[in-house]
């Protein structure tokens, strides 16, 4: 049963209060950020604060540490910290990954922890397949702010300028069986806007959404969970298909639509997700 990643909350590692608060927040995963949410003058203190914070009890929430790029002034120190975390982090997230070679460099410094890649540069989009294929890579995170900056694109509610990049990364992640979560929605008080973007991300196939504020958690958790109707349909599809198989038929019909093997696989995934989410809630 896979762990859910419906809601993946960024927390600046310089913010000790927020890191403590996250132990009680309904997030599936937390990204402890040493990169863009931490100012250059705070980098060293943030690293120290993170080391203390990670000894806290985050329960079933996945703990992901976003380091600075290795070619920055802070990246190697961040990598050294992660190499010594002894199981206190579930993954290390590498920013601005352009190619699989960027993962090799971090993999050499951090031998054991699974790696995740920020997908947020034009080169990263073009090399998404090679990045997703990397044996140490477990997941991808869309960095839609950086991507918009690099593209010089404008914000649009339908995210039309993002679609090529989002699609390439989704295809790459799915082709290699890796997790992939959508980018952040910056207007953290705009619930309708967030819901629309979560629905779009869910429709596209993302596993969840990265978030910047606790107020965004409930909407992401709801949008990326199977609905009651989906769970009910999944059960009925499985039952109907099993009955059809027992009668020697390869196709069943539910609610006027055909159900074949592949639909049953999707139905089982839906039930697994619902079960993983229930387990998360305790
Ligand atoms: C955006 C914020 C700066 C707003 O902070 P603040 O003004 O403190 O908000 P509130 O007063 O409404 O906070 C209420 C309480 O919630 C806690 N809080 C706030 N944010 C978080 C959080 N992210 N995680 C946990 N807890 C949080 C506050 O401490 C308050 O608690 P209490 O004291 O009990 O009242 C702030 O939300 C923030 O800094 N968010 C994260 C920003 C961030 O991480 N940015 C970097 C990631 S985005 C990115 O880089 C994406 C990618 O790379 C790309 O290119 O797209
Ligand atoms: Mg970014």
PDB file of N, CA and C in Angstrom, residues 84-117:
ATOM      1  N   UNK A  84      24.211  12.839   6.787  1.00  0.00           N
ATOM      2  CA  UNK A  84      24.347  12.429   8.185  1.00  0.00           C
ATOM      3  C   UNK A  84      23.016  12.362   8.925  1.00  0.00           C
ATOM      4  N   UNK A  85      21.919  12.335   8.215  1.00  0.00           N
ATOM      5  CA  UNK A  85      20.624  12.427   8.911  1.00  0.00           C
ATOM      6  C   UNK A  85      20.118  11.097   9.474  1.00  0.00           C
ATOM      7  N   UNK A  86      20.784  10.008   9.126  1.00  0.00           N
ATOM      8  CA  UNK A  86      20.499   8.711   9.756  1.00  0.00           C
ATOM      9  C   UNK A  86      19.016   8.357   9.819  1.00  0.00           C
ATOM     10  N   UNK A  87      18.335   8.446   8.698  1.00  0.00           N
ATOM     11  CA  UNK A  87      16.933   8.022   8.672  1.00  0.00           C
ATOM     12  C   UNK A  87      15.941   9.080   9.136  1.00  0.00           C
ATOM     13  N   UNK A  88      16.409  10.274   9.499  1.00  0.00           N
ATOM     14  CA  UNK A  88      15.482  11.326   9.916  1.00  0.00           C
ATOM     15  C   UNK A  88      14.849  12.056   8.728  1.00  0.00           C
ATOM     16  N   UNK A  89      15.281  11.724   7.509  1.00  0.00           N
ATOM     17  CA  UNK A  89      14.628  12.287   6.321  1.00  0.00           C
ATOM     18  C   UNK A  89      14.295  11.140   5.381  1.00  0.00           C
ATOM     19  N   UNK A  90      13.130  11.237   4.712  1.00  0.00           N
ATOM     20  CA  UNK A  90      12.712  10.174   3.806  1.00  0.00           C
ATOM     21  C   UNK A  90      13.212  10.396   2.389  1.00  0.00           C
ATOM     22  N   UNK A  91      13.539  11.645   2.053  1.00  0.00           N
ATOM     23  CA  UNK A  91      14.032  11.937   0.703  1.00  0.00           C
ATOM     24  C   UNK A  91      14.744  13.280   0.703  1.00  0.00           C
ATOM     25  N   UNK A  92      15.611  13.439  -0.294  1.00  0.00           N
ATOM     26  CA  UNK A  92      16.290  14.725  -0.514  1.00  0.00           C
ATOM     27  C   UNK A  92      15.823  15.259  -1.862  1.00  0.00           C
ATOM     28  N   UNK A  93      15.390  16.512  -1.861  1.00  0.00           N
ATOM     29  CA  UNK A  93      14.855  17.140  -3.076  1.00  0.00           C
ATOM     30  C   UNK A  93      15.902  18.096  -3.653  1.00  0.00           C
ATOM     31  N   UNK A  94      16.231  17.870  -4.918  1.00  0.00           N
ATOM     32  CA  UNK A  94      17.299  18.653  -5.568  1.00  0.00           C
ATOM     33  C   UNK A  94      16.661  19.716  -6.460  1.00  0.00           C
ATOM     34  N   UNK A  95      17.042  20.991  -6.294  1.00  0.00           N
ATOM     35  CA  UNK A  95      16.414  22.036  -7.105  1.00  0.00           C
ATOM     36  C   UNK A  95      16.998  22.107  -8.510  1.00  0.00           C
ATOM     37  N   UNK A  96      16.189  22.641  -9.426  1.00  0.00           N
ATOM     38  CA  UNK A  96      16.636  23.020 -10.770  1.00  0.00           C
ATOM     39  C   UNK A  96      17.446  21.940 -11.465  1.00  0.00           C
ATOM     40  N   UNK A  97      16.896  20.718 -11.446  1.00  0.00           N
ATOM     41  CA  UNK A  97      17.589  19.597 -12.089  1.00  0.00           C
ATOM     42  C   UNK A  97      17.463  19.748 -13.612  1.00  0.00           C
ATOM     43  N   UNK A  98      18.623  19.795 -14.262  1.00  0.00           N
ATOM     44  CA  UNK A  98      18.647  19.936 -15.726  1.00  0.00           C
ATOM     45  C   UNK A  98      18.766  18.597 -16.437  1.00  0.00           C
ATOM     46  N   UNK A  99      19.464  17.658 -15.775  1.00  0.00           N
ATOM     47  CA  UNK A  99      19.709  16.370 -16.431  1.00  0.00           C
ATOM     48  C   UNK A  99      20.012  15.324 -15.369  1.00  0.00           C
ATOM     49  N   UNK A 100      20.076  14.052 -15.799  1.00  0.00           N
ATOM     50  CA  UNK A 100      20.366  12.958 -14.863  1.00  0.00           C
ATOM     51  C   UNK A 100      21.749  13.141 -14.228  1.00  0.00           C
ATOM     52  N   UNK A 101      22.649  13.827 -14.908  1.00  0.00           N
ATOM     53  CA  UNK A 101      23.997  14.033 -14.349  1.00  0.00           C
ATOM     54  C   UNK A 101      23.926  14.835 -13.052  1.00  0.00           C
ATOM     55  N   UNK A 102      22.970  15.736 -12.939  1.00  0.00           N
ATOM     56  CA  UNK A 102      22.804  16.507 -11.685  1.00  0.00           C
ATOM     57  C   UNK A 102      22.458  15.564 -10.528  1.00  0.00           C
ATOM     58  N   UNK A 103      21.698  14.523 -10.821  1.00  0.00           N
ATOM     59  CA  UNK A 103      21.337  13.552  -9.777  1.00  0.00           C
ATOM     60  C   UNK A 103      22.554  12.710  -9.394  1.00  0.00           C
ATOM     61  N   UNK A 104      23.368  12.355 -10.390  1.00  0.00           N
ATOM     62  CA  UNK A 104      24.582  11.564 -10.108  1.00  0.00           C
ATOM     63  C   UNK A 104      25.448  12.279  -9.076  1.00  0.00           C
ATOM     64  N   UNK A 105      25.592  13.589  -9.238  1.00  0.00           N
ATOM     65  CA  UNK A 105      26.485  14.342  -8.339  1.00  0.00           C
ATOM     66  C   UNK A 105      25.963  14.295  -6.901  1.00  0.00           C
ATOM     67  N   UNK A 106      24.673  14.465  -6.728  1.00  0.00           N
ATOM     68  CA  UNK A 106      24.116  14.431  -5.366  1.00  0.00           C
ATOM     69  C   UNK A 106      24.139  12.991  -4.839  1.00  0.00           C
ATOM     70  N   UNK A 107      23.845  12.037  -5.704  1.00  0.00           N
ATOM     71  CA  UNK A 107      23.839  10.621  -5.288  1.00  0.00           C
ATOM     72  C   UNK A 107      25.209  10.220  -4.739  1.00  0.00           C
ATOM     73  N   UNK A 108      26.260  10.769  -5.317  1.00  0.00           N
ATOM     74  CA  UNK A 108      27.611  10.411  -4.859  1.00  0.00           C
ATOM     75  C   UNK A 108      27.875  10.947  -3.449  1.00  0.00           C
ATOM     76  N   UNK A 109      27.238  12.058  -3.098  1.00  0.00           N
ATOM     77  CA  UNK A 109      27.456  12.667  -1.776  1.00  0.00           C
ATOM     78  C   UNK A 109      26.496  12.119  -0.722  1.00  0.00           C
ATOM     79  N   UNK A 110      25.326  11.681  -1.171  1.00  0.00           N
ATOM     80  CA  UNK A 110      24.294  11.169  -0.234  1.00  0.00           C
ATOM     81  C   UNK A 110      23.971   9.742  -0.680  1.00  0.00           C
ATOM     82  N   UNK A 111      24.628   8.759  -0.096  1.00  0.00           N
ATOM     83  CA  UNK A 111      24.544   7.405  -0.649  1.00  0.00           C
ATOM     84  C   UNK A 111      23.202   6.688  -0.476  1.00  0.00           C
ATOM     85  N   UNK A 112      22.466   6.935   0.607  1.00  0.00           N
ATOM     86  CA  UNK A 112      21.341   6.038   0.903  1.00  0.00           C
ATOM     87  C   UNK A 112      19.951   6.619   0.667  1.00  0.00           C
ATOM     88  N   UNK A 113      19.769   7.898   0.909  1.00  0.00           N
ATOM     89  CA  UNK A 113      18.419   8.477   0.906  1.00  0.00           C
ATOM     90  C   UNK A 113      17.866   8.594  -0.524  1.00  0.00           C
ATOM     91  N   UNK A 114      16.584   8.248  -0.722  1.00  0.00           N
ATOM     92  CA  UNK A 114      15.979   8.442  -2.052  1.00  0.00           C
ATOM     93  C   UNK A 114      16.041   9.913  -2.480  1.00  0.00           C
ATOM     94  N   UNK A 115      16.170  10.133  -3.774  1.00  0.00           N
ATOM     95  CA  UNK A 115      16.260  11.503  -4.299  1.00  0.00           C
ATOM     96  C   UNK A 115      14.961  11.870  -5.012  1.00  0.00           C
ATOM     97  N   UNK A 116      14.599  13.141  -4.886  1.00  0.00           N
ATOM     98  CA  UNK A 116      13.497  13.715  -5.664  1.00  0.00           C
ATOM     99  C   UNK A 116      14.077  14.871  -6.473  1.00  0.00           C
ATOM    100  N   UNK A 117      13.449  15.186  -7.602  1.00  0.00           N
ATOM    101  CA  UNK A 117      13.957  16.260  -8.476  1.00  0.00           C
ATOM    102  C   UNK A 117      12.926  17.369  -8.620  1.00  0.00           C
TER     103      UNK A 117
END
